[in-house]
Short mmCIF file of C-alpha atoms and ligand atoms in Angstrom, two decimals:
data_model
loop_
_atom_site.label_atom_id
_atom_site.label_comp_id
_atom_site.label_asym_id
_atom_site.label_seq_id
_atom_site.Cartn_x
_atom_site.Cartn_y
_atom_site.Cartn_z
CA THR A 790 31.30 23.67 -6.62
CA GLU A 791 28.21 23.85 -4.56
CA LEU A 792 25.19 26.07 -4.60
CA LYS A 793 25.21 28.49 -1.72
CA LEU A 794 22.19 28.45 0.49
CA ILE A 795 20.30 31.61 -0.25
CA PRO A 796 18.73 33.09 2.85
CA LYS A 797 15.20 34.31 2.48
CA LEU A 798 15.52 37.91 1.47
CA PRO A 799 13.04 40.68 1.04
CA VAL A 800 11.50 39.71 -2.26
CA THR A 801 11.61 43.06 -3.97
CA THR A 802 13.92 46.00 -4.20
CA ARG A 803 10.91 48.20 -4.89
CA PRO A 804 8.29 48.81 -2.19
CA ALA A 805 5.33 46.51 -2.78
CA GLN A 806 2.84 49.38 -3.01
CA LEU A 807 4.83 50.96 -5.78
CA ALA A 808 4.83 47.79 -7.83
CA GLU A 809 1.13 47.23 -7.16
CA SER A 810 0.07 50.75 -8.10
CA SER A 811 1.08 50.26 -11.67
CA SER A 812 0.02 52.20 -14.70
CA SER A 813 -2.85 51.13 -16.91
CA ILE A 814 -0.36 49.55 -19.30
CA ASP A 815 0.93 47.40 -16.48
CA LYS A 816 -2.61 46.52 -15.39
CA ALA A 817 -3.21 44.93 -18.76
CA CYS A 818 -0.19 42.78 -17.99
CA MET A 819 0.34 42.51 -14.23
CA SER A 820 3.32 40.18 -14.55
CA ARG A 821 5.35 42.99 -16.12
CA SER A 822 5.68 44.94 -12.90
CA GLN A 823 4.92 42.25 -10.33
CA GLN A 824 7.44 39.63 -11.42
CA GLN A 825 10.24 41.31 -9.53
CA MET A 826 8.41 40.91 -6.23
CA TYR A 827 8.95 37.18 -6.51
CA ARG A 828 12.69 37.21 -7.03
CA ASP A 829 15.30 37.73 -4.35
CA SER A 830 17.66 40.67 -4.71
CA ALA A 831 20.47 38.49 -6.05
CA HIS A 832 18.31 37.58 -9.04
CA GLN A 833 16.80 40.92 -10.04
CA PHE A 834 19.37 41.75 -12.72
CA PRO A 835 18.36 45.29 -13.69
CA ARG A 836 18.90 46.23 -17.33
CA SER A 837 21.75 48.47 -18.37
CA VAL A 838 20.87 52.08 -19.17
CA LEU A 839 21.78 51.43 -22.80
CA LEU A 840 19.49 48.41 -23.00
CA ASP A 841 16.64 50.36 -21.43
CA HIS A 842 17.18 53.10 -23.95
CA ALA A 843 17.34 50.62 -26.84
CA LEU A 844 14.08 49.00 -25.73
CA GLU A 845 12.40 52.40 -25.48
CA LYS A 846 13.55 53.34 -28.96
CA TYR A 847 12.53 49.96 -30.27
CA THR A 848 9.03 50.28 -28.84
CA GLU A 849 8.71 53.71 -30.46
CA MET A 850 9.82 52.32 -33.82
CA HIS A 851 7.39 49.42 -33.43
CA SER A 852 4.48 51.77 -32.97
CA GLN A 853 5.56 53.88 -35.95
CA CYS A 854 5.71 50.73 -38.08
CA ALA A 855 2.36 49.32 -36.91
CA LEU A 856 0.77 47.38 -39.73
CA LEU A 857 -2.51 48.56 -41.18
CA LEU A 858 -4.63 46.57 -43.58
CA ASP A 859 -5.07 48.17 -46.98
CA ASP A 860 -8.60 49.50 -47.43
CA GLY A 861 -10.71 47.07 -49.40
CA ASN A 862 -7.86 44.64 -49.76
CA ASP A 863 -7.76 41.72 -47.40
CA THR A 864 -4.40 40.36 -48.28
CA SER A 865 -2.04 43.28 -48.22
CA VAL A 866 -0.88 45.70 -45.60
CA GLN A 867 0.45 49.22 -45.78
CA VAL A 868 4.12 49.36 -45.00
CA LYS A 869 5.33 52.77 -43.93
CA LYS A 870 8.45 54.07 -45.55
CA GLY A 871 11.58 52.96 -43.75
CA CYS A 872 9.85 50.13 -41.91
CA GLN A 873 11.10 46.56 -42.05
CA TYR A 874 9.86 43.45 -40.30
CA VAL A 875 10.80 40.12 -38.79
CA VAL A 876 7.82 37.79 -38.81
CA TYR A 877 8.10 35.08 -36.19
CA LEU A 878 6.43 31.93 -37.51
CA GLU A 879 5.26 29.88 -34.57
CA GLY A 880 6.17 26.21 -34.92
CA TYR A 881 4.55 23.06 -33.67
CA GLU A 882 7.16 22.07 -31.12
CA GLY A 883 7.21 22.41 -27.37
CA LEU A 884 6.89 25.71 -25.56
CA GLY A 885 10.58 25.78 -24.59
CA ASN A 886 11.71 25.60 -28.21
CA ARG A 887 9.18 28.22 -29.27
CA LEU A 888 10.22 30.70 -26.59
CA LEU A 889 13.93 30.28 -27.37
CA SER A 890 13.21 30.95 -31.01
CA LEU A 891 10.96 33.92 -30.23
CA VAL A 892 13.59 35.59 -28.04
CA SER A 893 16.20 35.01 -30.77
CA ALA A 894 13.93 36.60 -33.39
CA PHE A 895 13.46 39.57 -31.08
CA ALA A 896 17.20 39.99 -30.50
CA TYR A 897 17.69 39.90 -34.28
CA ALA A 898 14.85 42.37 -34.78
CA MET A 899 16.37 44.76 -32.23
CA VAL A 900 19.81 44.65 -33.70
CA THR A 901 18.54 45.13 -37.28
CA HIS A 902 15.88 47.74 -36.39
CA ARG A 903 13.04 45.61 -37.66
CA ALA A 904 9.60 45.46 -36.07
CA LEU A 905 8.85 41.99 -34.67
CA VAL A 906 5.43 40.66 -35.54
CA ILE A 907 4.19 37.17 -34.83
CA ASP A 908 2.19 34.87 -37.00
CA ALA A 909 0.30 33.06 -34.30
CA ARG A 910 -1.95 30.89 -36.46
CA ARG A 911 -0.38 27.62 -35.44
CA GLY A 912 0.55 27.88 -31.77
CA HIS A 913 -0.73 29.57 -28.65
CA LEU A 914 1.76 32.29 -27.89
CA ALA A 915 -0.74 35.02 -28.67
CA GLN A 916 -3.07 33.62 -25.99
CA LEU A 917 -0.30 33.01 -23.48
CA LEU A 918 1.86 36.12 -23.60
CA CYS A 919 1.09 39.79 -23.09
CA GLU A 920 1.50 42.20 -25.97
CA PRO A 921 5.04 43.40 -25.25
CA PHE A 922 5.07 46.74 -27.08
CA HIS A 923 3.06 49.68 -25.86
CA ASN A 924 0.77 51.31 -28.43
CA SER A 925 1.16 48.71 -31.16
CA SER A 926 0.27 45.08 -31.57
CA TRP A 927 2.79 42.41 -32.39
CA LEU A 928 0.16 40.25 -34.09
CA LEU A 929 0.41 39.98 -37.83
CA PRO A 930 -3.05 40.72 -39.25
CA PRO A 931 -4.46 37.25 -39.97
CA GLN A 932 -5.45 38.22 -43.49
CA PHE A 933 -1.84 38.82 -44.34
CA VAL A 934 -0.25 35.62 -43.20
CA ASP A 935 -0.65 33.77 -46.48
CA ALA A 936 1.80 36.22 -47.96
CA VAL A 937 4.52 33.95 -46.60
CA TRP A 938 3.97 31.68 -49.54
CA GLY A 939 5.20 34.49 -51.76
CA ALA A 940 8.45 34.81 -49.83
CA SER A 941 11.68 33.62 -51.44
CA THR A 942 13.92 31.05 -49.85
CA LEU A 943 17.33 32.32 -48.82
CA GLU A 944 18.84 30.11 -51.49
CA ASP A 945 16.82 31.81 -54.24
CA ALA A 946 17.45 35.28 -52.83
CA MET A 947 21.19 34.58 -52.90
CA ARG A 948 21.01 33.22 -56.44
CA TRP A 949 19.33 36.46 -57.52
CA ASN A 950 21.93 38.43 -55.63
CA PHE A 951 19.11 39.81 -53.44
CA GLN A 952 17.84 41.89 -56.40
CA ASN A 953 14.09 42.63 -56.35
CA VAL A 954 13.52 40.44 -53.31
CA THR A 955 11.13 42.03 -50.80
CA SER A 956 10.35 39.02 -48.67
CA VAL A 957 12.56 36.10 -47.62
CA ARG A 958 11.80 33.09 -45.52
CA ILE A 959 14.67 31.67 -43.49
CA ASN A 960 14.72 28.29 -41.89
CA LEU A 961 16.79 28.23 -38.71
CA ARG A 962 15.52 24.94 -37.38
CA HIS A 963 17.78 22.08 -36.30
CA LYS A 964 18.06 21.01 -39.93
CA GLN A 965 19.03 23.70 -42.41
CA THR A 966 19.89 24.08 -46.06
CA GLU A 967 23.44 25.11 -46.98
CA ALA A 968 22.10 28.58 -47.79
CA ASP A 969 20.26 28.97 -44.47
CA GLN A 970 23.46 27.98 -42.66
CA THR A 971 25.04 31.17 -43.96
CA PHE A 972 22.33 33.39 -42.48
CA PHE A 973 24.62 34.58 -39.69
CA CYS A 974 27.48 35.41 -42.05
CA PRO A 975 28.13 39.15 -42.47
CA ALA A 976 27.83 38.84 -46.27
CA THR A 977 24.33 37.34 -46.02
CA GLN A 978 23.32 39.99 -43.52
CA LYS A 979 24.48 42.62 -45.97
CA GLY A 980 22.37 40.96 -48.67
CA VAL A 981 19.17 40.90 -46.62
CA ARG A 982 19.68 44.41 -45.24
CA ASN A 983 17.20 46.04 -47.62
CA ILE A 984 14.62 43.26 -47.69
CA THR A 985 11.36 44.38 -46.10
CA TRP A 986 10.13 41.07 -44.72
CA ILE A 987 12.15 38.34 -43.04
CA TRP A 988 10.05 35.33 -42.08
CA TRP A 989 11.76 33.61 -39.15
CA GLU A 990 11.18 29.91 -38.75
CA SER A 991 13.20 28.25 -36.01
CA ASN A 992 13.17 26.12 -32.89
CA GLN A 993 16.62 27.16 -31.65
CA TYR A 994 18.28 29.84 -29.54
CA TYR A 995 20.36 31.77 -32.06
CA VAL A 996 21.50 34.67 -29.89
CA PRO A 997 25.09 33.38 -29.44
CA ARG A 998 25.52 33.51 -33.25
CA LEU A 999 24.35 37.13 -33.35
CA PHE A 1000 27.25 38.03 -31.08
CA MET A 1001 29.64 36.56 -33.66
CA ILE A 1002 28.70 39.11 -36.35
CA PRO A 1003 31.02 42.13 -35.90
CA ASP A 1004 28.39 44.86 -36.48
CA PHE A 1005 25.86 43.20 -34.21
CA TRP A 1006 28.43 42.46 -31.53
CA SER A 1007 29.20 46.16 -30.99
CA LEU A 1008 25.55 46.90 -30.30
CA LEU A 1009 24.76 43.77 -28.32
CA SER A 1010 27.80 43.97 -26.10
CA SER A 1011 26.93 47.57 -25.25
CA TRP A 1012 23.38 46.57 -24.29
CA PHE A 1013 24.48 43.47 -22.40
CA PRO A 1014 27.68 44.11 -20.42
CA ASP A 1015 27.03 40.66 -18.88
CA PRO A 1016 26.20 38.46 -21.89
CA SER A 1017 25.08 35.59 -19.67
CA LEU A 1018 21.99 37.69 -18.93
CA VAL A 1019 20.76 38.22 -22.48
CA PHE A 1020 17.96 35.69 -22.31
CA THR A 1021 17.06 36.69 -18.74
CA GLN A 1022 16.64 40.34 -19.59
CA LEU A 1023 14.93 39.88 -22.94
CA THR A 1024 12.53 37.21 -21.78
CA ARG A 1025 11.48 39.22 -18.72
CA PHE A 1026 10.52 41.96 -21.19
CA LEU A 1027 9.05 39.83 -23.99
CA CYS A 1028 7.59 36.61 -22.60
CA LEU A 1029 5.23 37.80 -19.88
CA PRO A 1030 2.25 35.62 -18.99
CA GLN A 1031 -1.16 37.19 -19.54
CA ASN A 1032 -3.18 38.15 -16.45
CA HIS A 1033 -5.24 34.96 -16.21
CA ILE A 1034 -2.09 32.80 -16.25
CA TRP A 1035 -0.18 35.15 -13.97
CA ALA A 1036 -3.02 34.97 -11.42
CA GLN A 1037 -2.70 31.19 -11.42
CA ILE A 1038 1.07 31.33 -11.01
CA LYS A 1039 0.65 33.59 -7.98
CA ARG A 1040 -2.08 31.38 -6.48
CA ILE A 1041 0.02 28.23 -6.74
CA ARG A 1042 3.05 29.97 -5.32
CA ALA A 1043 1.13 31.46 -2.42
CA ALA A 1044 -0.70 28.22 -1.59
CA TYR A 1045 2.15 25.72 -1.84
CA LEU A 1046 5.56 27.30 -2.05
CA ALA A 1047 5.84 30.78 -0.57
CA SER A 1048 5.54 29.84 3.10
CA SER A 1049 8.73 27.76 2.99
CA MET A 1050 12.05 29.45 3.60
CA ILE A 1051 13.73 27.91 0.58
CA GLN A 1052 12.16 27.03 -2.73
CA VAL A 1053 13.72 24.34 -4.85
CA GLY A 1054 12.76 23.67 -8.46
CA LEU A 1055 13.31 20.19 -9.88
CA GLN A 1056 12.62 19.70 -13.58
CA VAL A 1057 12.62 16.09 -14.67
CA ARG A 1058 12.34 15.79 -18.43
CA ARG A 1059 12.22 12.33 -19.91
CA HIS A 1060 11.97 12.32 -23.66
CA ALA A 1061 9.58 9.86 -25.23
CA ASN A 1062 12.24 7.36 -26.31
CA ALA A 1063 13.73 7.27 -22.80
CA ASP A 1064 10.39 7.10 -21.08
CA ASN A 1065 10.65 3.53 -19.89
CA ALA A 1066 8.97 2.63 -16.61
CA THR A 1067 11.76 0.26 -15.61
CA LEU A 1068 14.18 3.18 -15.59
CA VAL A 1069 12.17 5.21 -13.06
CA PRO A 1070 14.12 3.90 -10.01
CA LEU A 1071 17.42 4.73 -11.68
CA VAL A 1072 16.25 8.22 -12.58
CA HIS A 1073 15.04 8.74 -9.03
CA GLU A 1074 18.34 7.52 -7.63
CA LEU A 1075 20.29 9.85 -9.89
CA ILE A 1076 18.12 12.78 -8.80
CA MET A 1077 18.68 11.97 -5.13
CA ASN A 1078 22.42 11.46 -5.51
CA CYS A 1079 22.80 14.75 -7.31
CA SER A 1080 20.48 16.70 -5.03
CA LEU A 1081 22.36 15.57 -1.95
CA LYS A 1082 25.79 15.95 -3.46
CA HIS A 1083 25.09 19.53 -4.48
CA HIS A 1084 23.17 20.36 -1.28
CA VAL A 1085 19.99 21.10 -3.17
CA LEU A 1086 18.00 18.83 -0.84
CA PRO A 1087 18.68 18.11 2.83
CA LYS A 1088 20.09 14.78 3.93
CA LEU A 1089 17.80 12.06 5.17
CA VAL A 1090 18.32 10.45 8.56
CA LEU A 1091 17.94 6.85 7.55
CA PRO A 1092 19.70 4.92 4.88
CA VAL A 1093 17.28 4.70 2.02
CA MET A 1094 16.82 2.73 -1.15
CA PRO A 1095 19.31 -0.10 -0.65
CA GLN A 1096 20.62 -0.57 -4.18
CA ARG A 1097 22.51 -3.26 -5.96
CA LYS A 1098 26.18 -2.29 -5.99
CA GLU A 1099 26.53 -2.61 -9.78
CA GLN A 1100 23.78 -0.07 -10.40
CA GLN A 1101 25.41 2.44 -8.14
CA LEU A 1102 28.74 1.91 -9.79
CA ALA A 1103 27.19 2.22 -13.23
CA LEU A 1104 25.89 5.63 -12.24
CA GLY A 1105 29.31 6.63 -11.06
CA ASN A 1106 27.89 7.91 -7.82
CA GLN A 1107 28.06 7.22 -4.16
CA PRO A 1108 25.07 5.22 -2.98
CA VAL A 1109 22.43 7.40 -1.38
CA ALA A 1110 22.64 5.45 1.85
CA GLU A 1111 26.31 6.28 2.27
CA MET A 1112 25.81 9.90 1.39
CA SER A 1113 22.98 10.45 3.79
CA VAL A 1114 24.59 9.22 6.99
CA GLY A 1115 27.73 10.20 8.72
CA SER A 1116 29.07 12.33 5.91
CA SER A 1117 31.58 14.89 7.05
CA SER A 1118 31.20 17.09 3.96
CA SER A 1119 30.25 20.65 4.78
CA SER A 1120 26.55 20.94 4.23
CA SER A 1121 24.65 24.20 4.09
CA TRP A 1122 21.80 22.54 5.98
CA THR A 1123 22.74 23.40 9.52
CA THR A 1124 19.73 25.12 11.04
CA THR A 1125 16.07 24.23 11.03
CA GLN A 1126 14.64 25.22 7.72
CA SER A 1127 11.62 24.60 5.62
CA VAL A 1128 12.00 23.69 2.01
CA ALA A 1129 9.31 23.51 -0.67
CA VAL A 1130 10.27 21.42 -3.68
CA LEU A 1131 8.37 21.95 -6.91
CA VAL A 1132 8.74 18.93 -9.17
CA THR A 1133 7.80 19.50 -12.79
CA SER A 1134 7.58 16.55 -15.11
CA LEU A 1135 5.20 14.88 -17.49
CA HIS A 1136 5.36 11.91 -15.12
CA ILE A 1137 3.98 11.73 -11.60
CA GLN A 1138 6.36 8.99 -10.39
CA TYR A 1139 9.26 11.35 -9.71
CA TYR A 1140 7.09 13.56 -7.54
CA GLU A 1141 5.59 10.60 -5.67
CA LYS A 1142 8.91 8.97 -4.95
CA LEU A 1143 10.46 12.17 -3.65
CA ARG A 1144 7.45 13.08 -1.55
CA ASN A 1145 7.28 9.58 -0.03
CA LEU A 1146 10.97 9.62 0.76
CA TYR A 1147 10.71 12.83 2.78
CA VAL A 1148 7.44 11.76 4.39
CA GLU A 1149 8.84 8.41 5.44
CA HIS A 1150 12.24 9.64 6.64
CA GLY A 1151 13.30 12.62 8.67
CA THR A 1152 16.09 14.95 7.71
CA GLU A 1153 19.40 15.05 9.55
CA ASP A 1154 18.99 18.64 10.64
CA GLY A 1155 15.22 18.63 11.07
CA THR A 1156 14.53 20.56 7.90
CA VAL A 1157 10.91 20.25 6.93
CA VAL A 1158 10.51 19.30 3.28
CA SER A 1159 7.28 19.56 1.35
CA VAL A 1160 7.09 18.29 -2.21
CA HIS A 1161 4.64 19.58 -4.82
CA MET A 1162 3.61 19.00 -8.37
CA VAL A 1163 1.31 21.15 -10.50
CA SER A 1164 0.57 18.78 -13.37
CA HIS A 1165 1.62 15.46 -14.84
CA GLU A 1166 0.42 15.42 -18.39
CA GLY A 1167 1.84 12.02 -19.36
CA VAL A 1168 2.48 12.86 -22.98
CA GLU A 1169 3.10 15.99 -24.98
CA ASN A 1170 0.11 17.12 -26.95
CA GLU A 1171 0.81 20.83 -27.36
CA SER A 1172 -2.80 21.77 -26.66
CA TYR A 1173 -3.51 25.26 -25.35
CA GLU A 1174 -4.27 23.79 -21.90
CA GLN A 1175 -0.92 22.00 -21.82
CA ALA A 1176 0.88 25.14 -22.93
CA VAL A 1177 -0.74 27.09 -20.07
CA LYS A 1178 0.50 24.49 -17.58
CA ALA A 1179 3.95 24.50 -19.17
CA LEU A 1180 4.21 28.30 -18.99
CA THR A 1181 2.93 28.31 -15.40
CA GLU A 1182 5.49 25.74 -14.33
CA ILE A 1183 8.35 27.40 -16.19
CA TRP A 1184 7.60 30.65 -14.36
CA LEU A 1185 7.27 28.93 -10.98
CA LEU A 1186 10.59 27.15 -11.50
CA SER A 1187 12.19 30.48 -12.37
CA PHE A 1188 11.33 31.83 -8.92
CA SER A 1189 13.25 29.03 -7.18
CA ASN A 1190 16.22 29.71 -4.94
CA LYS A 1191 17.89 26.55 -6.21
CA LEU A 1192 17.15 24.86 -9.48
CA GLU A 1193 17.85 21.44 -10.94
CA THR A 1194 17.13 20.96 -14.62
CA THR A 1195 17.49 18.18 -17.14
CA SER A 1196 20.29 18.40 -19.70
CA TRP A 1197 19.26 19.12 -23.29
CA SER A 1198 15.81 20.33 -22.31
CA THR A 1199 14.67 23.66 -23.71
CA PHE A 1200 11.90 23.68 -21.08
CA GLY A 1201 14.62 23.76 -18.43
CA TYR A 1202 16.65 26.33 -20.37
CA VAL A 1203 13.75 28.78 -20.34
CA ALA A 1204 13.18 28.30 -16.60
CA GLN A 1205 16.88 28.82 -15.75
CA GLY A 1206 17.18 31.76 -18.15
CA LEU A 1207 14.06 33.48 -16.90
CA GLY A 1208 15.26 33.10 -13.33
CA GLY A 1209 18.88 33.99 -14.12
CA LEU A 1210 19.77 30.79 -12.24
CA GLN A 1211 22.76 28.57 -12.82
CA PRO A 1212 21.17 25.18 -12.39
CA ILE A 1213 22.47 21.85 -11.28
CA ILE A 1214 22.10 19.93 -14.54
CA LEU A 1215 20.89 16.34 -14.30
CA ASN A 1216 22.43 14.22 -16.99
CA PHE A 1217 20.09 11.29 -17.67
CA PHE A 1218 22.24 10.30 -20.65
CA THR A 1219 24.26 8.37 -18.05
CA ILE A 1220 21.20 6.12 -17.85
CA ASP A 1221 19.94 6.27 -21.43
CA ALA A 1222 23.10 6.39 -23.55
CA GLN A 1223 25.65 3.63 -23.57
CA HIS A 1224 28.82 5.61 -24.05
CA GLU A 1225 28.05 8.72 -21.99
CA THR A 1226 31.25 9.89 -20.32
CA ARG A 1227 30.09 13.13 -18.70
CA PRO A 1228 29.16 13.09 -15.01
CA ALA A 1229 25.63 12.38 -13.79
CA CYS A 1230 25.22 16.00 -12.74
CA PHE A 1231 27.14 19.24 -12.80
CA LEU A 1232 26.73 22.93 -12.03
CA GLY A 1233 25.68 24.95 -15.08
CA GLN A 1234 28.32 27.42 -16.28
CA SER A 1235 25.69 30.05 -17.20
CA SER A 1236 21.97 30.69 -16.93
CA ASP A 1237 21.74 31.50 -20.64
CA PRO A 1238 20.31 28.73 -22.85
CA CYS A 1239 22.44 26.51 -25.06
CA LEU A 1240 22.29 26.81 -28.84
CA HIS A 1241 22.29 23.15 -29.88
CA TYR A 1242 22.91 23.60 -33.61
CA PRO A 1243 25.17 26.58 -34.34
CA PHE A 1244 26.29 25.27 -37.77
CA VAL A 1245 29.54 27.23 -37.56
CA LYS A 1246 31.92 26.26 -40.30
CA PRO A 1247 34.60 28.83 -41.11
CA SER A 1248 34.29 28.05 -44.84
CA LYS A 1249 30.62 29.06 -44.75
CA CYS A 1250 31.40 32.66 -43.78
CA ALA A 1251 34.16 33.53 -46.22
CA GLY A 1252 36.22 36.63 -45.60
CA VAL A 1253 34.95 37.58 -42.14
CA LYS A 1254 37.07 40.28 -40.62
CA MET A 1255 37.02 40.16 -36.88
CA SER A 1256 38.91 42.55 -34.65
CA ARG A 1257 41.28 41.14 -32.08
CA GLN A 1258 39.04 42.59 -29.39
CA HIS A 1259 36.01 40.80 -30.83
CA SER A 1260 37.86 37.47 -31.12
CA LYS A 1261 39.00 37.80 -27.54
CA TRP A 1262 35.48 38.59 -26.41
CA ILE A 1263 34.18 35.48 -28.19
CA THR A 1264 36.80 33.27 -26.58
CA THR A 1265 35.88 34.64 -23.17
CA HIS A 1266 32.10 34.71 -23.46
CA ILE A 1267 31.02 31.99 -25.89
CA ARG A 1268 31.75 28.46 -24.77
CA PRO A 1269 30.73 24.95 -25.83
CA CYS A 1270 27.67 23.89 -23.87
CA GLN A 1271 28.24 21.42 -21.07
CA ASP A 1272 25.36 19.27 -22.31
CA GLU A 1273 26.11 19.57 -26.04
CA VAL A 1274 29.70 19.58 -27.18
CA ASN A 1275 28.81 21.14 -30.55
CA GLY A 1276 26.57 23.73 -28.93
CA LEU A 1277 27.34 27.33 -27.97
CA GLN A 1278 26.46 29.18 -24.80
CA LEU A 1279 26.89 32.76 -23.67
CA CYS A 1280 28.74 32.95 -20.38
P1 LIG B 1953 12.07 20.02 -24.42
O1 LIG B 1953 11.41 19.02 -25.33
O2 LIG B 1953 12.43 19.44 -23.09
O3 LIG B 1953 13.22 20.70 -25.08
O4 LIG B 1953 10.99 21.16 -24.05
P2 LIG B 1953 9.79 21.81 -24.87
O5 LIG B 1953 9.15 22.78 -23.94
O6 LIG B 1953 10.25 22.34 -26.17
O7 LIG B 1953 8.78 20.63 -25.19
C1 LIG B 1953 8.24 19.81 -24.22
C2 LIG B 1953 6.75 20.00 -24.08
O8 LIG B 1953 6.27 18.91 -23.25
C3 LIG B 1953 6.34 21.28 -23.35
O9 LIG B 1953 5.96 22.30 -24.20
C4 LIG B 1953 5.17 20.83 -22.48
O10 LIG B 1953 3.98 20.89 -23.21
C5 LIG B 1953 5.49 19.39 -22.19
N1 LIG B 1953 6.27 19.25 -20.95
C6 LIG B 1953 7.51 18.72 -20.81
N2 LIG B 1953 7.89 18.76 -19.52
C7 LIG B 1953 6.88 19.33 -18.84
C8 LIG B 1953 6.68 19.66 -17.45
O11 LIG B 1953 7.52 19.45 -16.60
N3 LIG B 1953 5.51 20.27 -17.14
C9 LIG B 1953 4.55 20.54 -18.07
N4 LIG B 1953 3.43 21.14 -17.69
N5 LIG B 1953 4.70 20.23 -19.36
C10 LIG B 1953 5.86 19.64 -19.75
#
């Protein structure tokens, strides 16, 4: 399958003036209303009426359950009757992982009518993202955060049969206790139903598992008639860059990308253990092979990068030189175009090689290709400054007309999900792993992120009763991920 060339379309379905003349709430967070001006009509994905209604109701509930510090008491808060909470505990990992986990906590909070608050002591989300709920803050009062140490583990809560437990801390990271692995079982959900505080610690995208719980499925499937858009619609509501970051995103786009007819995003993620300089040429070759094969980049006039035959065969791909000349395959690149390629990576080499290639060689059809990079941080340090760059680049990638991402990268998942884009997935395991059998690149089956560690064992959720309709829905809409055979993805 190939990506269709998307002609440049009017960038908004709403008149620009309307989006610009936003309310004061929107002025505090310009990305909320302006984001749609940067997406073509095929990628707007308006929310269903039921989802809009649910978000409105949720925002109302959030403001009714706003936390107030107890007078004269620094460590406790007043909890209004009927209010319950999910506290998102920000982890130390990369921004992609944190955003996947945040969106999952929000989906859980929505479906269980709990107010989402974030404990932002450790990370930077509070400085990166707008407050999402009108009239009430999502920040947990800092004085209260130590209360987490009083929370029970899920294991203890289960042992006590959930009696007298008001606060439970669940660990939904990639390694979990046996007890935490039952969190998405209906029986556990019944147990935690009356617990006021759920402390959510995770680095994964757990939304697919929510759809497997019968009670939650009824609600979620009514809000999301197209389940492949869950992350897209929730993240466009919840993960909006604050004004100072949004201004930078717009500046970069206007200066380097917007004047080209087609924008291509290319995310090259090399994890530390695969970050070996000698592999750079192979990675570059794989990127070129895939980009040409899937018509993401236009063909070059001259044969390039003469390669040793064994290397090409090892990659299981046609050599670039053969692909770029005299190919009779139907290419979308037939008229003079201009293409801006945004390369995001911790490493500058991939940008440099691509830029040099298109500077040194013309394209078959005369397409003008400009190649850009915003940052090349070298190593992950998870500083605030790096997180700002990461968020900026994720948003810029999400505005692409065509996107190539790296398999198993949560950074790429957020970009594809935010954009509602089915990416071409680059599979560098063909270079890094000895026994990799999957192809070097393939078209993503969905724009929704992959849940890498679903921990689904039928024995763990004893006695689940699922209707035939629900089972059928699951078979149709939840599939193994293409880049993780044990993973789950909404399609
Ligand atoms: P994953 O490790 O690929 O799943 O993605 P994460 O976002 O969870 O973690 C990677 C971290 O490395 C990010 O938070 C960034 O700080 C940094 N990083 C990785 N790739 C890029 C990139 O292309 N651009 C920028 N600016 N930072 C990156």
